[in-house]
N, CA and C of each residue as an Amber inpcrd file, in Angstrom:
protein
   672
   1.1890000  -1.4690000   0.1050000   0.0180000  -0.4410000   0.1710000
   1.4860000   0.9810000  -0.0610000   0.4660000   2.6210000  -0.9050000
   1.2730000   3.8450000  -0.7890000   0.8350000   4.2690000   0.2900000
   1.0270000   4.9960000   0.8090000   0.7660000   6.3670000   2.1270000
   0.5960000   7.2930000   1.0350000  -0.4360000   8.5010000   0.6440000
  -0.8900000   9.3650000  -0.0320000  -0.1810000  10.5140000   0.5480000
   0.5700000  11.3860000   0.2800000   1.1220000  12.2440000   0.5660000
   0.1730000  13.6910000   0.4790000   0.4270000  14.5690000   1.6020000
  -0.4150000  15.9110000   1.4760000   0.4190000  17.3110000   1.0490000
   1.2900000  17.0120000   1.6940000   2.6650000  18.2860000   1.0920000
   3.2930000  17.8220000   0.1420000   4.0600000  18.9940000  -0.4770000
   4.5390000  18.8910000  -1.3670000   6.4110000  19.5690000  -0.8190000
   7.3280000  18.5330000  -0.6900000   8.2570000  18.9860000  -0.3570000
   9.8890000  19.7090000  -1.8570000   9.6420000  20.3160000  -1.9870000
  10.4300000  20.8690000  -3.3490000  11.4610000  22.0880000  -2.6740000
  12.6030000  22.0670000  -2.7940000  13.3170000  23.1280000  -3.1810000
  14.8280000  23.3610000  -3.8070000  14.2950000  25.2040000  -4.3020000
  15.0550000  25.5800000  -5.9530000  15.2170000  26.9430000  -5.3120000
  16.4780000  26.6050000  -4.8880000  17.4280000  27.3440000  -4.7340000
  18.4320000  28.7300000  -5.8020000  17.6200000  29.6860000  -5.9920000
  18.4180000  30.1740000  -6.6650000  18.5460000  31.8800000  -6.7170000
  19.8120000  32.1450000  -7.3180000  19.9240000  33.7420000  -6.2880000
  19.0290000  34.8100000  -6.8500000  19.0130000  35.6000000  -5.9350000
  17.8740000  36.4740000  -5.5330000  18.3530000  37.8220000  -6.4620000
  18.3040000  37.9760000  -7.9250000  18.2650000  38.6060000  -8.5380000
  17.3510000  39.2820000  -9.8760000  17.3110000  40.6260000  -9.6600000
  16.1760000  40.8040000 -10.4260000  16.5530000  40.8290000 -11.7390000
  15.2200000  40.4140000 -12.6860000  15.4580000  40.0040000 -14.5830000
  16.3530000  41.1730000 -14.7080000  16.0920000  42.4490000 -14.2920000
  16.9320000  43.7160000 -14.6600000  18.9010000  43.2940000 -15.0270000
  19.2230000  42.7940000 -13.5040000  20.4460000  42.4890000 -13.2960000
  20.7960000  41.4680000 -13.6420000  20.1170000  40.6470000 -14.8680000
  20.1450000  39.4590000 -14.8210000  20.8580000  39.5930000 -16.7450000
  21.9650000  39.1220000 -17.1240000  22.0800000  39.5090000 -18.6740000
  21.4410000  38.3850000 -19.6420000  20.7430000  38.9000000 -20.5880000
  19.7990000  37.8690000 -20.9650000  20.5250000  36.6300000 -21.5660000
  19.6480000  35.5650000 -20.9610000  19.9900000  34.4770000 -21.8880000
  19.5400000  34.3280000 -22.7870000  20.2130000  34.0220000 -23.5010000
  20.1250000  33.3110000 -25.1300000  19.9000000  30.8600000 -25.4190000
  20.3680000  30.7690000 -24.1610000  20.5300000  29.2340000 -24.3340000
  20.3300000  29.2770000 -22.7100000  19.1570000  28.5050000 -22.3850000
  18.9920000  27.5610000 -21.1950000  19.2500000  26.0450000 -21.5220000
  19.7410000  25.7870000 -20.6490000  20.8040000  24.3020000 -20.6750000
  20.4630000  23.4330000 -19.3850000  19.5460000  22.6060000 -19.2950000
  18.9140000  21.6080000 -17.9560000  20.3730000  20.7710000 -17.8530000
  20.3880000  20.4690000 -16.4890000  21.2340000  18.9720000 -16.4850000
  20.5850000  18.6870000 -15.1640000  20.1020000  17.7630000 -15.3800000
  19.7490000  16.4650000 -14.3400000  20.4230000  15.8330000 -13.3410000
  20.4960000  15.4090000 -11.9120000  21.4860000  14.5200000 -11.9430000
  20.5410000  13.1590000 -10.2390000  20.7270000  12.4530000 -10.7240000
  20.3240000  11.5560000  -9.4120000  21.0930000  12.1010000  -8.0310000
  20.1020000  11.9480000  -7.0890000  20.7130000  11.5860000  -5.7200000
  21.4510000  10.6000000  -4.8510000  22.1520000  10.6670000  -5.7150000
  23.2730000   9.3940000  -4.8590000  23.3850000   9.3670000  -3.8740000
  23.5150000  10.1500000  -2.5580000  24.5250000  10.0630000  -1.5590000
  24.5770000   8.6280000  -0.9380000  25.6640000   8.5480000  -0.5380000
  25.8720000   7.1020000   0.1190000  24.7520000   6.7240000   1.4690000
  24.1800000   5.4610000   1.3330000  23.0850000   5.2100000   2.1880000
  23.7430000   5.5620000   3.6250000  22.5340000   6.0030000   4.6290000
  23.3400000   6.3030000   6.6820000  22.2240000   5.7710000   6.7340000
  23.0590000   4.7110000   7.7440000  21.7690000   3.9700000   8.5960000
  21.4910000   4.6650000   9.3390000  21.4470000   6.0800000  10.0250000
  21.2760000   6.1330000  10.9740000  19.8260000   7.4450000  10.4040000
  20.4270000   7.8750000   9.4060000  18.7760000   8.1350000   8.3180000
  17.6480000   7.8670000   8.6900000  16.3860000   8.6200000   8.8740000
  14.9620000   8.3120000   8.2940000  14.7730000   8.0920000   6.4620000
  15.4480000   9.1640000   5.8280000  15.5020000   8.5780000   4.3930000
  16.3700000   7.6460000   3.9490000  15.4320000   6.8650000   3.0580000
  16.0230000   5.6800000   2.1460000  16.0810000   6.1180000   0.7870000
  17.2690000   7.1010000   0.0210000  17.3410000   7.5890000  -1.6490000
  17.0120000   6.2400000  -2.2910000  16.0250000   6.8550000  -3.2330000
  16.6600000   5.1910000  -4.7090000  18.0470000   5.2710000  -4.8410000
  18.3070000   3.9400000  -4.6080000  19.7350000   3.6650000  -5.8320000
  18.9360000   1.8120000  -6.2990000  19.4190000   1.5910000  -7.1040000
  19.2660000   1.0760000  -8.1040000  19.3700000  -0.7000000  -7.8580000
  20.0500000  -0.8560000  -6.9140000  20.7540000  -1.9220000  -7.1000000
  20.5570000  -2.2190000  -4.8850000  19.6320000  -1.1320000  -4.4030000
  19.4190000  -1.3940000  -2.9400000  18.1430000  -1.4390000  -3.1140000
  17.5360000  -2.9790000  -3.0130000  15.9650000  -3.1280000  -2.8370000
  15.7090000  -2.9340000  -1.1950000  14.3540000  -2.8000000  -1.2370000
  13.4540000  -2.0830000   0.4260000  13.9070000  -4.3170000   1.0680000
  13.8960000  -3.5580000   2.4980000  14.3050000  -4.6810000   3.1970000
  13.0600000  -4.2020000   4.0390000  12.6830000  -5.4460000   4.7730000
  11.0630000  -5.1760000   5.8990000  11.8970000  -4.5210000   6.7120000
  13.2760000  -4.5160000   7.2320000  14.1990000  -3.6780000   8.3420000
  14.0480000  -2.0120000   7.6320000  14.0770000  -2.2120000   6.5900000
  13.0960000  -0.3500000   6.6690000  12.4900000  -0.0850000   6.8990000
  10.8340000  -0.7590000   7.5700000  10.1680000  -0.3240000   7.9860000
   9.8850000  -0.7150000   9.4850000   9.9810000   0.8170000  10.3450000
  10.5680000   0.7970000  11.1640000   8.9890000   1.1730000  12.3500000
   7.8830000   2.1400000  11.4090000   6.8680000   2.6760000  12.1620000
   5.9020000   1.6520000  12.8680000   4.9850000   2.0610000  14.0380000
   4.6370000   0.4810000  14.0620000   3.2590000   0.5150000  13.7090000
   3.0580000  -0.9800000  13.1290000   2.0540000  -0.7800000  12.4520000
   0.0240000  -0.3840000  13.1730000  -0.9190000  -0.3130000  13.0580000
  -2.1120000   0.4130000  13.8150000  -2.2030000  -0.8790000  13.8950000
  -3.0820000  -1.5120000  14.8750000  -3.6440000  -2.4560000  15.5240000
  -5.1190000  -2.5680000  14.5570000  -5.5330000  -2.0140000  13.9080000
  -6.5970000  -2.0800000  13.1170000  -6.6670000  -1.8680000  11.3800000
  -7.2470000  -2.1920000  10.4110000  -7.3180000  -1.4880000   9.4110000
  -6.4300000  -2.9240000   8.1970000  -6.8070000  -2.6220000   6.9360000
  -7.5410000  -3.8430000   6.2690000  -5.4830000  -3.8610000   5.9520000
  -4.5640000  -2.9210000   5.1310000  -2.9120000  -2.8540000   5.1750000
  -2.4950000  -3.2620000   5.9060000  -1.0450000  -4.5970000   5.2590000
  -0.8060000  -5.5790000   5.6790000   0.8050000  -4.9140000   6.2900000
   0.6390000  -3.4530000   5.2890000   2.3380000  -2.5450000   4.8490000
   1.7240000  -1.4060000   4.2800000   2.4660000  -0.7070000   4.7440000
   2.6320000   1.1610000   3.5280000   4.0850000   1.6170000   3.7230000
   4.0780000   1.9290000   2.5020000   5.0280000   2.6310000   2.1880000
   4.6110000   4.0250000   2.2620000   5.9560000   4.5470000   2.7060000
   6.0270000   6.2530000   2.7930000   7.1850000   6.8350000   1.6950000
   6.7690000   6.6180000   0.3020000   7.6830000   6.8770000  -1.0260000
   7.5450000   8.7180000  -1.6400000   8.5480000   9.3380000  -1.8710000
   7.6470000  10.7100000  -2.4110000   8.7230000  10.5820000  -3.4870000
   9.4460000  12.0540000  -3.6900000  10.4680000  12.5910000  -4.9620000
  10.5520000  13.7260000  -4.2100000  11.3250000  14.8660000  -5.0390000
  11.1980000  15.6080000  -4.8410000  12.8980000  16.9100000  -5.3200000
  13.3750000  17.8450000  -5.6870000  14.0460000  18.1830000  -6.1110000
  14.9630000  19.5960000  -5.3880000  16.5830000  19.1810000  -5.6160000
  17.0200000  20.9770000  -5.1980000  17.5830000  21.3590000  -6.6440000
  17.3290000  22.9960000  -6.7220000  18.1850000  23.3960000  -8.3850000
  19.3070000  24.3980000  -7.4420000  19.9320000  25.0370000  -8.7690000
  20.7540000  26.1530000  -8.6820000  20.7490000  26.4980000 -10.1030000
  20.9030000  27.8670000 -10.1060000  21.3840000  28.2580000 -11.8260000
  22.8180000  28.9880000 -11.3780000  22.8300000  29.3990000 -12.8550000
  24.3500000  29.5000000 -13.0020000  24.9050000  30.3550000 -14.2100000
  24.4790000  31.7370000 -14.3120000  24.9680000  32.1750000 -15.4590000
  26.3370000  32.3740000 -15.7590000  26.1320000  32.2510000 -17.1570000
  27.8430000  32.4120000 -17.8430000  27.4990000  32.8950000 -19.5030000
  28.0800000  33.7410000 -19.1080000  27.9180000  34.1490000 -20.9170000
  26.7580000  34.4320000 -21.1880000  26.1260000  33.7730000 -22.3630000
  24.8080000  33.8140000 -23.3570000  24.1110000  32.0610000 -22.6600000
  25.0830000  32.2280000 -21.6340000  23.9360000  30.4170000 -21.2350000
  23.5600000  30.8420000 -19.5850000  22.4690000  29.9410000 -19.1060000
  22.1750000  29.9390000 -17.9120000  21.4690000  28.1040000 -17.6970000
  22.7830000  27.9330000 -16.9500000  22.2910000  26.4260000 -16.9080000
  21.4080000  26.2930000 -15.5340000  20.6110000  25.3190000 -15.6720000
  19.8010000  25.0020000 -14.5140000  20.4120000  23.8600000 -14.2300000
  20.7700000  23.5280000 -12.9430000  21.3230000  22.8260000 -12.8550000
  19.9640000  22.0730000 -10.7940000  19.6680000  20.3530000 -11.5340000
  18.2550000  19.9290000 -10.6750000  18.8250000  18.8770000 -10.0980000
  18.8470000  18.1890000  -8.4860000  18.8860000  17.3560000  -8.4020000
  17.6030000  16.6400000  -8.0020000  17.1740000  15.3180000  -8.5800000
  16.3590000  14.8610000  -8.1130000  16.3630000  13.5710000  -7.1790000
  15.7620000  13.9620000  -5.9110000  15.8860000  12.9300000  -4.9560000
  14.3390000  12.1930000  -4.9640000  14.6460000  11.1400000  -5.0400000
  13.2800000   9.6710000  -4.8340000  13.7140000   9.3030000  -2.9320000
  12.7230000   9.3870000  -2.2960000  13.4080000   9.0000000  -0.8240000
  12.5650000   8.2450000  -0.6360000  12.5360000   6.7300000   0.5550000
  11.0690000   6.1260000   1.3840000  11.8530000   6.6590000   2.8000000
  10.6530000   6.7500000   3.7020000  11.1850000   7.0770000   5.1620000
  10.1510000   6.1230000   5.7910000  11.7500000   5.5290000   6.3200000
  11.2280000   4.7080000   7.4200000  10.1760000   4.8690000   8.4800000
  10.7980000   6.5180000   9.2750000  10.1640000   6.2700000  10.5320000
   8.2550000   6.4560000   9.8140000   7.9820000   6.4540000   9.0630000
   6.2530000   6.5040000   8.2550000   6.0360000   5.2590000   7.8170000
   6.6490000   4.3670000   7.1370000   6.9040000   3.2230000   6.6340000
   6.3090000   1.9240000   7.8510000   5.6520000   0.6180000   7.8280000
   5.3300000  -0.1680000   8.5690000   4.6970000  -1.5960000   7.7170000
   4.9850000  -2.5870000   8.4650000   4.3790000  -3.5090000   7.7460000
   4.1450000  -4.5010000   9.2780000   2.8810000  -5.2920000   9.1330000
   1.9060000  -6.2460000  10.3510000   3.0710000  -7.3820000  10.1700000
   3.3710000  -7.9880000  11.4360000   4.5070000  -9.7680000  10.9460000
   3.4810000 -10.4450000  10.3740000   2.1660000 -10.8000000  10.3310000
   1.8560000 -11.7460000   9.5120000   2.5010000 -11.6600000   8.1470000
   2.6850000 -10.8700000   7.4200000   2.9730000  -9.8820000   6.4020000
   4.5090000  -9.5320000   6.1760000   5.5490000 -10.4190000   6.3780000
   6.2970000 -10.2220000   6.3180000   7.6230000 -11.4280000   5.1440000
   6.6630000 -11.1320000   4.2660000   6.8330000 -12.5200000   3.0050000
   8.1620000 -12.0130000   1.8950000   7.9500000 -12.3950000   1.1630000
   9.4770000 -11.7860000  -0.1150000   7.9730000 -11.3990000  -1.1320000
   6.4510000 -12.0750000  -1.4290000   6.3410000 -11.4570000  -2.3140000
   5.1330000 -10.5330000  -2.1090000   5.4170000 -10.1520000  -0.3680000
   4.7420000  -8.7560000  -0.2070000   5.6760000  -7.2950000  -0.3240000
   7.0170000  -8.1680000  -0.0020000   7.6790000  -7.4040000   0.0140000
   7.9930000  -6.5350000  -1.8170000   8.0430000  -7.1970000  -2.3270000
   8.2790000  -6.9660000  -4.5320000   6.7390000  -5.7290000  -4.6210000
   5.4840000  -5.9640000  -3.3160000   4.7880000  -5.3990000  -3.7160000
   4.7400000  -3.8680000  -3.1830000   5.3940000  -3.8860000  -2.2570000
   6.3440000  -2.6450000  -1.4440000   8.0790000  -1.8250000  -2.4940000
   8.1550000  -2.9080000  -2.9720000   9.6850000  -2.2600000  -3.7610000
   8.7660000  -1.7860000  -4.8640000   7.5480000  -2.0100000  -5.4540000
   7.1760000  -1.6930000  -6.6910000   6.4380000  -0.1720000  -6.8540000
   5.8210000   0.0670000  -5.4280000   5.4780000   1.2530000  -4.7360000
   6.5860000   2.4800000  -5.3940000   7.7260000   2.0020000  -4.5940000
   9.1230000   2.4490000  -4.4280000   9.5350000   2.9930000  -6.0050000
   9.3270000   2.1490000  -6.5220000   9.7550000   1.9600000  -8.3880000
   8.7530000   2.8370000  -9.3360000   7.6180000   3.0550000  -8.7720000
   6.9030000   4.2190000  -9.6800000   7.1470000   5.2340000  -9.1770000
   7.3800000   5.7380000  -7.8860000   8.1290000   6.9600000  -7.2820000
   9.3600000   7.3290000  -7.9970000  10.4570000   6.3920000  -8.3960000
  11.8190000   6.4060000  -9.9780000  10.8470000   6.7320000 -11.0770000
   9.5620000   6.0500000 -11.9140000   9.4700000   6.6120000 -12.3510000
   8.6690000   7.5580000 -12.7800000   7.9140000   8.3050000 -11.8940000
   7.5280000   9.5950000 -11.9960000   8.5580000  10.1490000 -11.9370000
   8.7940000  10.0270000 -11.2270000  10.4530000  11.0780000 -10.6910000
  11.4750000  11.8640000 -12.2290000  11.5250000  10.2090000 -13.1890000
  11.9780000  10.4780000 -14.3900000  11.2530000  10.8650000 -15.8690000
   9.9770000  10.7180000 -14.9500000   9.2980000  11.4980000 -16.6300000
   9.3680000  13.2450000 -15.9760000   9.2730000  13.1820000 -14.9620000
   8.9790000  14.7870000 -14.3970000  10.6150000  15.5160000 -15.4880000
  12.1280000  14.5340000 -15.1340000  13.1630000  14.7620000 -15.3680000
  12.8880000  14.9920000 -17.4990000  12.2790000  13.9030000 -18.2210000
  12.3580000  13.7870000 -18.6210000  11.1880000  15.1510000 -19.7830000
  10.4820000  15.4700000 -18.8530000   9.2530000  16.4300000 -19.4200000
   9.9660000  17.9580000 -19.6120000  11.1450000  17.9300000 -18.1180000
  11.5320000  19.4460000 -17.9080000  12.4580000  19.2990000 -19.1840000
  13.2490000  18.2660000 -19.6760000  14.6750000  18.4820000 -20.0910000
  13.4530000  18.9610000 -21.7690000  12.7770000  18.4520000 -21.8090000
  11.7780000  18.7410000 -23.5050000  11.7340000  20.1420000 -23.5690000
  10.9600000  20.6330000 -22.6470000  10.5840000  21.9420000 -22.9660000
  11.5570000  23.1460000 -22.7170000  10.8280000  24.3200000 -23.9260000
  11.0430000  25.1780000 -23.8720000  11.5340000  26.0270000 -23.1880000
  12.3090000  26.2460000 -22.0720000  11.9510000  26.9550000 -21.4800000
  12.2040000  28.6900000 -20.9870000  12.2610000  29.3980000 -20.6930000
  12.7440000  30.9390000 -20.9200000  12.7100000  31.5180000 -19.6610000
  13.9640000  32.8110000 -19.4920000  14.9850000  33.3560000 -18.2790000
  13.2720000  33.6960000 -16.9410000  12.4000000  34.6850000 -17.9800000
  11.5940000  35.3580000 -17.1500000  10.8200000  34.0360000 -16.4650000
  10.8000000  33.0060000 -16.6290000   9.3670000  31.8050000 -16.1690000
  10.1650000  30.7480000 -15.7520000  11.0210000  30.2110000 -16.1620000
  11.7290000  28.6230000 -15.9170000  11.2350000  28.4040000 -14.9800000
  11.4230000  28.9890000 -13.5370000  11.6480000  28.9860000 -12.6490000
   9.5600000  27.8550000 -11.9580000   8.8980000  28.8740000 -12.3950000
   7.1740000  28.7850000 -12.2850000   7.7770000  27.0110000 -13.0970000
   7.7430000  27.0590000 -14.1690000   7.0520000  26.0700000 -15.2690000
   7.5250000  25.0570000 -14.7080000   9.1910000  24.9350000 -14.0840000
   9.5150000  24.2570000 -13.2590000   8.8600000  23.3010000 -12.1030000
   8.3380000  24.2540000 -11.2800000   7.5780000  23.6660000  -9.9230000
   6.0260000  23.5730000 -10.2680000   5.0910000  24.1780000 -11.1320000
   4.2770000  23.9320000 -11.9120000   4.5670000  22.1510000 -11.9730000
   5.1520000  21.8650000 -13.0770000   5.4660000  20.7910000 -13.3580000
   5.5820000  19.7220000 -12.8210000   6.4910000  20.0240000 -11.5850000
   6.5140000  19.6130000 -10.5220000   5.3570000  19.0010000  -9.0920000
   4.6930000  20.1830000  -9.5650000   3.0600000  19.4650000  -8.7440000
   1.8630000  18.6580000 -10.1320000   2.4100000  18.6150000 -11.0930000
   1.7060000  17.8270000 -11.9510000   2.0180000  16.4660000 -11.7360000
   3.7830000  16.2850000 -11.7730000   3.9550000  15.0630000 -11.7260000
   3.9140000  14.8870000 -10.3310000   3.7020000  15.1310000  -9.4070000
   3.4660000  14.4550000  -7.6770000   2.0120000  14.1000000  -7.8390000
   1.1260000  14.6980000  -8.6310000  -0.8370000  13.8440000  -8.4580000
  -0.7740000  12.7330000  -9.5750000   0.2630000  12.5720000 -10.6260000
   0.8160000  11.7840000 -11.2660000   0.9090000  10.7940000 -10.6960000
   2.1150000  11.3260000  -9.5840000   3.2160000   9.5870000  -8.4210000
   1.1240000   9.5570000  -8.3730000   0.6990000  10.2020000  -7.3040000
  -0.4810000   9.9040000  -6.6810000  -1.4760000   8.6310000  -7.3370000
  -1.7460000   8.9530000  -8.3780000  -2.7260000   8.6720000  -9.4030000
  -2.1460000   7.4040000  -9.6760000  -0.8760000   7.4610000  -9.8710000
   0.0860000   5.8900000 -10.1430000  -0.3800000   5.4360000  -9.2020000
   0.4050000   5.8090000  -7.9520000  -0.1610000   4.7770000  -6.8890000
  -1.1720000   4.1840000  -6.3470000  -2.3270000   5.0430000  -6.5230000
  -3.8930000   4.2440000  -6.5690000  -4.1500000   3.4200000  -7.3860000
  -3.6830000   3.3260000  -8.5510000  -4.4800000   3.2520000  -9.6710000
  -3.9630000   0.9420000  -9.6540000  -1.8400000   1.2240000  -9.3380000
  -1.5840000   0.1750000  -8.8840000  -2.1100000  -0.8020000  -7.5690000
  -2.1510000  -0.0370000  -6.3030000  -2.9350000  -1.0970000  -5.1790000
  -4.3700000  -0.9110000  -5.6620000  -5.1320000  -0.2200000  -6.5680000
  -6.6020000  -0.7480000  -6.6360000  -6.3470000  -2.5440000  -7.7890000
  -5.7270000  -2.0580000  -9.1790000  -5.7450000  -3.1540000  -9.6850000
  -5.2120000  -4.7240000  -9.1370000  -4.2760000  -3.9940000  -8.8280000
  -3.6780000  -5.4980000  -7.7360000  -4.2840000  -5.8190000  -6.2150000
  -5.6620000  -5.4170000  -6.1510000  -6.2470000  -5.5520000  -4.8200000
  -5.0240000  -5.4840000  -3.4190000  -3.9070000  -4.1170000  -3.9230000
  -3.4100000  -3.9950000  -2.3050000  -2.1600000  -5.1590000  -3.0500000
  -2.0040000  -6.1410000  -3.5730000  -1.4470000  -6.9670000  -3.9510000
  -1.9260000  -8.3440000  -4.3180000  -2.9900000  -8.7960000  -3.5050000
  -3.7530000  -9.6070000  -3.2540000  -3.9380000 -10.8010000  -4.8210000
  -4.0030000  -9.6550000  -5.7160000  -3.6130000 -10.4180000  -6.8740000
  -2.8910000 -10.4330000  -8.0220000  -2.1770000 -11.6770000  -7.7060000
  -0.9220000 -11.8930000  -8.7700000  -0.9200000 -12.0060000  -9.7300000
  -2.0400000 -12.1410000 -10.9250000  -1.6460000 -12.0540000 -11.8400000
  -1.2240000  -9.9720000 -12.2090000  -2.1310000  -9.2850000 -11.6160000
  -2.2990000  -7.8340000 -11.6560000  -1.0390000  -7.4300000 -10.8210000
  -0.6950000  -8.5530000 -10.4120000   1.1290000  -7.7850000  -9.8300000
   1.6220000  -8.1120000 -10.7500000   1.4150000  -9.2760000 -11.8280000
   3.0440000  -9.6920000 -12.5600000   2.5390000  -8.5870000 -13.9370000
   1.9220000  -7.9060000 -14.2680000   1.5050000  -7.3010000 -15.1630000
   2.0550000  -6.1990000 -14.7340000   1.9020000  -4.6780000 -13.4580000
   2.3450000  -4.0820000 -13.2350000   4.0070000  -4.2470000 -13.4740000
   4.1290000  -5.4550000 -12.3630000   5.8810000  -5.3640000 -12.8760000
   6.6240000  -5.1560000 -13.9890000   5.6930000  -5.5380000 -15.0390000
   6.4400000  -5.8670000 -15.9310000   6.3080000  -4.1540000 -16.8130000
   5.4370000  -4.1980000 -16.6480000   4.7320000  -2.6500000 -17.1850000
   5.6070000  -1.3680000 -17.0130000   5.9290000  -1.8320000 -15.2100000
   6.8980000  -0.6610000 -14.0100000   8.2780000  -0.8890000 -15.5040000
   9.0580000  -2.6730000 -15.3100000  10.2430000  -2.2360000 -16.0930000
   9.8070000  -1.8110000 -17.3020000   8.8870000  -1.9460000 -18.2810000
   9.3230000  -1.6260000 -19.6770000   9.1400000  -0.1460000 -19.8470000
   8.1600000   0.7390000 -18.7570000   8.6190000   2.3690000 -18.8270000
   9.8320000   2.7980000 -17.9610000  10.7670000   2.0830000 -17.1560000
  11.7290000   2.4480000 -16.5160000  12.6960000   2.0330000 -18.0290000
  12.8610000   1.0180000 -19.1190000  13.6170000   0.7480000 -19.7740000
  13.5750000   2.3660000 -21.2700000  12.6970000   2.9640000 -21.0290000
  12.8790000   3.6490000 -22.3600000  13.1720000   5.3950000 -21.7810000
  13.0540000   4.6770000 -20.4320000  14.4030000   5.9080000 -19.6910000
  15.2890000   6.4300000 -20.0300000  16.0480000   6.5350000 -21.0730000
  17.6510000   6.3670000 -21.3140000  18.3120000   7.7400000 -20.5180000
  17.8880000   8.5140000 -19.6180000  18.9660000   9.9730000 -19.5000000
  19.2790000   9.8760000 -18.3280000  20.8030000  10.3320000 -19.5460000
  21.8480000  10.2900000 -18.0910000  22.6850000   9.5530000 -17.3990000
  21.9330000   8.1640000 -17.1980000  22.1560000   7.3150000 -16.6570000
  21.2950000   6.6600000 -15.1740000  20.4640000   7.3790000 -15.4570000
  19.3560000   6.8930000 -14.7900000  18.3980000   6.1190000 -14.6370000
  18.4720000   5.3900000 -15.6520000  17.3920000   4.8140000 -15.8410000
  18.2130000   3.1350000 -14.9440000  17.2420000   2.3280000 -14.4290000
  17.5610000   1.2390000 -13.6610000  18.2580000   0.3030000 -14.4150000
  19.0290000  -0.1690000 -14.3040000  19.8490000  -1.4160000 -15.6120000
  19.1680000  -2.4760000 -15.5820000  18.8220000  -2.8660000 -14.5760000
  18.8790000  -4.1050000 -14.2360000  17.4710000  -4.9880000 -15.1940000
  16.5750000  -3.6760000 -15.0510000  15.0700000  -4.1380000 -15.5380000
  15.0350000  -3.6920000 -17.1160000  14.3020000  -4.7900000 -18.0270000
  14.3270000  -5.1010000 -19.1660000  13.2330000  -5.0000000 -19.5080000
  12.9790000  -4.4300000 -21.2110000  11.1400000  -4.2990000 -21.4390000
  10.6600000  -5.9100000 -21.8100000   9.6400000  -5.9220000 -21.0660000
   8.9740000  -7.1730000 -20.8450000   6.9720000  -6.4650000 -21.2510000
   6.6900000  -7.5320000 -22.1060000   4.8490000  -7.1480000 -22.1520000
   4.0430000  -7.7110000 -20.8780000   3.2180000  -6.7710000 -21.0570000
   1.8440000  -6.9460000 -20.1660000   0.9350000  -6.7640000 -20.9420000
  -0.0260000  -7.2310000 -19.8790000  -1.5620000  -6.4870000 -20.8930000
  -2.1180000  -5.3860000 -20.9090000  -2.5510000  -4.8930000 -22.3280000
  -3.3920000  -3.6860000 -22.7030000  -3.5290000  -2.4960000 -21.7470000
  -4.7100000  -3.1020000 -20.6260000  -5.3080000  -2.4750000 -20.1560000
  -4.5360000  -2.1880000 -18.7370000  -2.9710000  -2.7030000 -18.5690000
  -2.0680000  -1.9760000 -17.3950000  -1.1750000  -1.2870000 -18.3750000
  -0.6140000  -1.3870000 -19.5230000   0.1090000  -0.7780000 -20.3090000
  -0.4140000   0.8530000 -19.8530000  -1.8050000   0.4750000 -20.6600000
  -2.6790000   2.3670000 -20.8350000  -2.3720000   3.0560000 -19.8710000
  -1.9640000   2.2980000 -18.6210000  -2.4820000   3.2810000 -17.9340000
  -1.2020000   3.8870000 -17.0920000  -0.0760000   3.7270000 -18.0320000
   0.8330000   4.6030000 -17.7620000   0.9760000   5.4670000 -19.0460000
   0.2310000   5.6960000 -19.8180000   0.3500000   6.1680000 -20.7990000
  -1.4700000   7.4530000 -20.7170000  -1.8940000   6.7460000 -19.4240000
  -2.6610000   7.9460000 -19.2190000  -2.1480000   9.2460000 -18.5290000
  -2.8410000  10.7830000 -19.3560000  -2.4370000  12.2870000 -19.0390000
  -3.0750000  12.2640000 -17.6990000  -2.2650000  11.8410000 -16.8030000
  -3.4940000  12.7270000 -15.2260000  -3.5870000  13.7890000 -15.1870000
């Protein structure tokens, strides 16, 4: 199960200068990089790494006594940014942060098996996928000096909305992981979607394109 986020964490750090003081930029260059900080066992946040899969020991919160869910993963994404003016080029540097919050994620004792953990991992993978889509969208847009900040922030909000909708669809279609066939289709679709995003080494390399049923694949093509 995915825990919906109501707050948006977005830190965009640009020099405070009026447009009159900024030399006109004829070229805008956007440079993305994933947050690849080393894992800190003492940190409450686990940043997405293709080779580092979720473990049940990452789920630190105490599960509620009642409720239908066997496990909850609290995942989200954000970005940090800065800009640098060099002659006729404005370079925008953005760092993608895709993370899992340990203190907000929990699992009940009876659900600690490999199949349930795969379901939770796919929630994390979906968040990574949406972050890469956000990256792709920004890199393909025509930005201007006057409005690049507001455009990026707007697209982030739209991607955040997409993430929640996609996570909801995943839980609904798989009945929170209780439908093995639907779970298999979603795993294939996520793998195929990730395999199409070959942006600056951010691709999860071990996921290869697989075919899923048309209904599941169409979910990824929906304009949320």
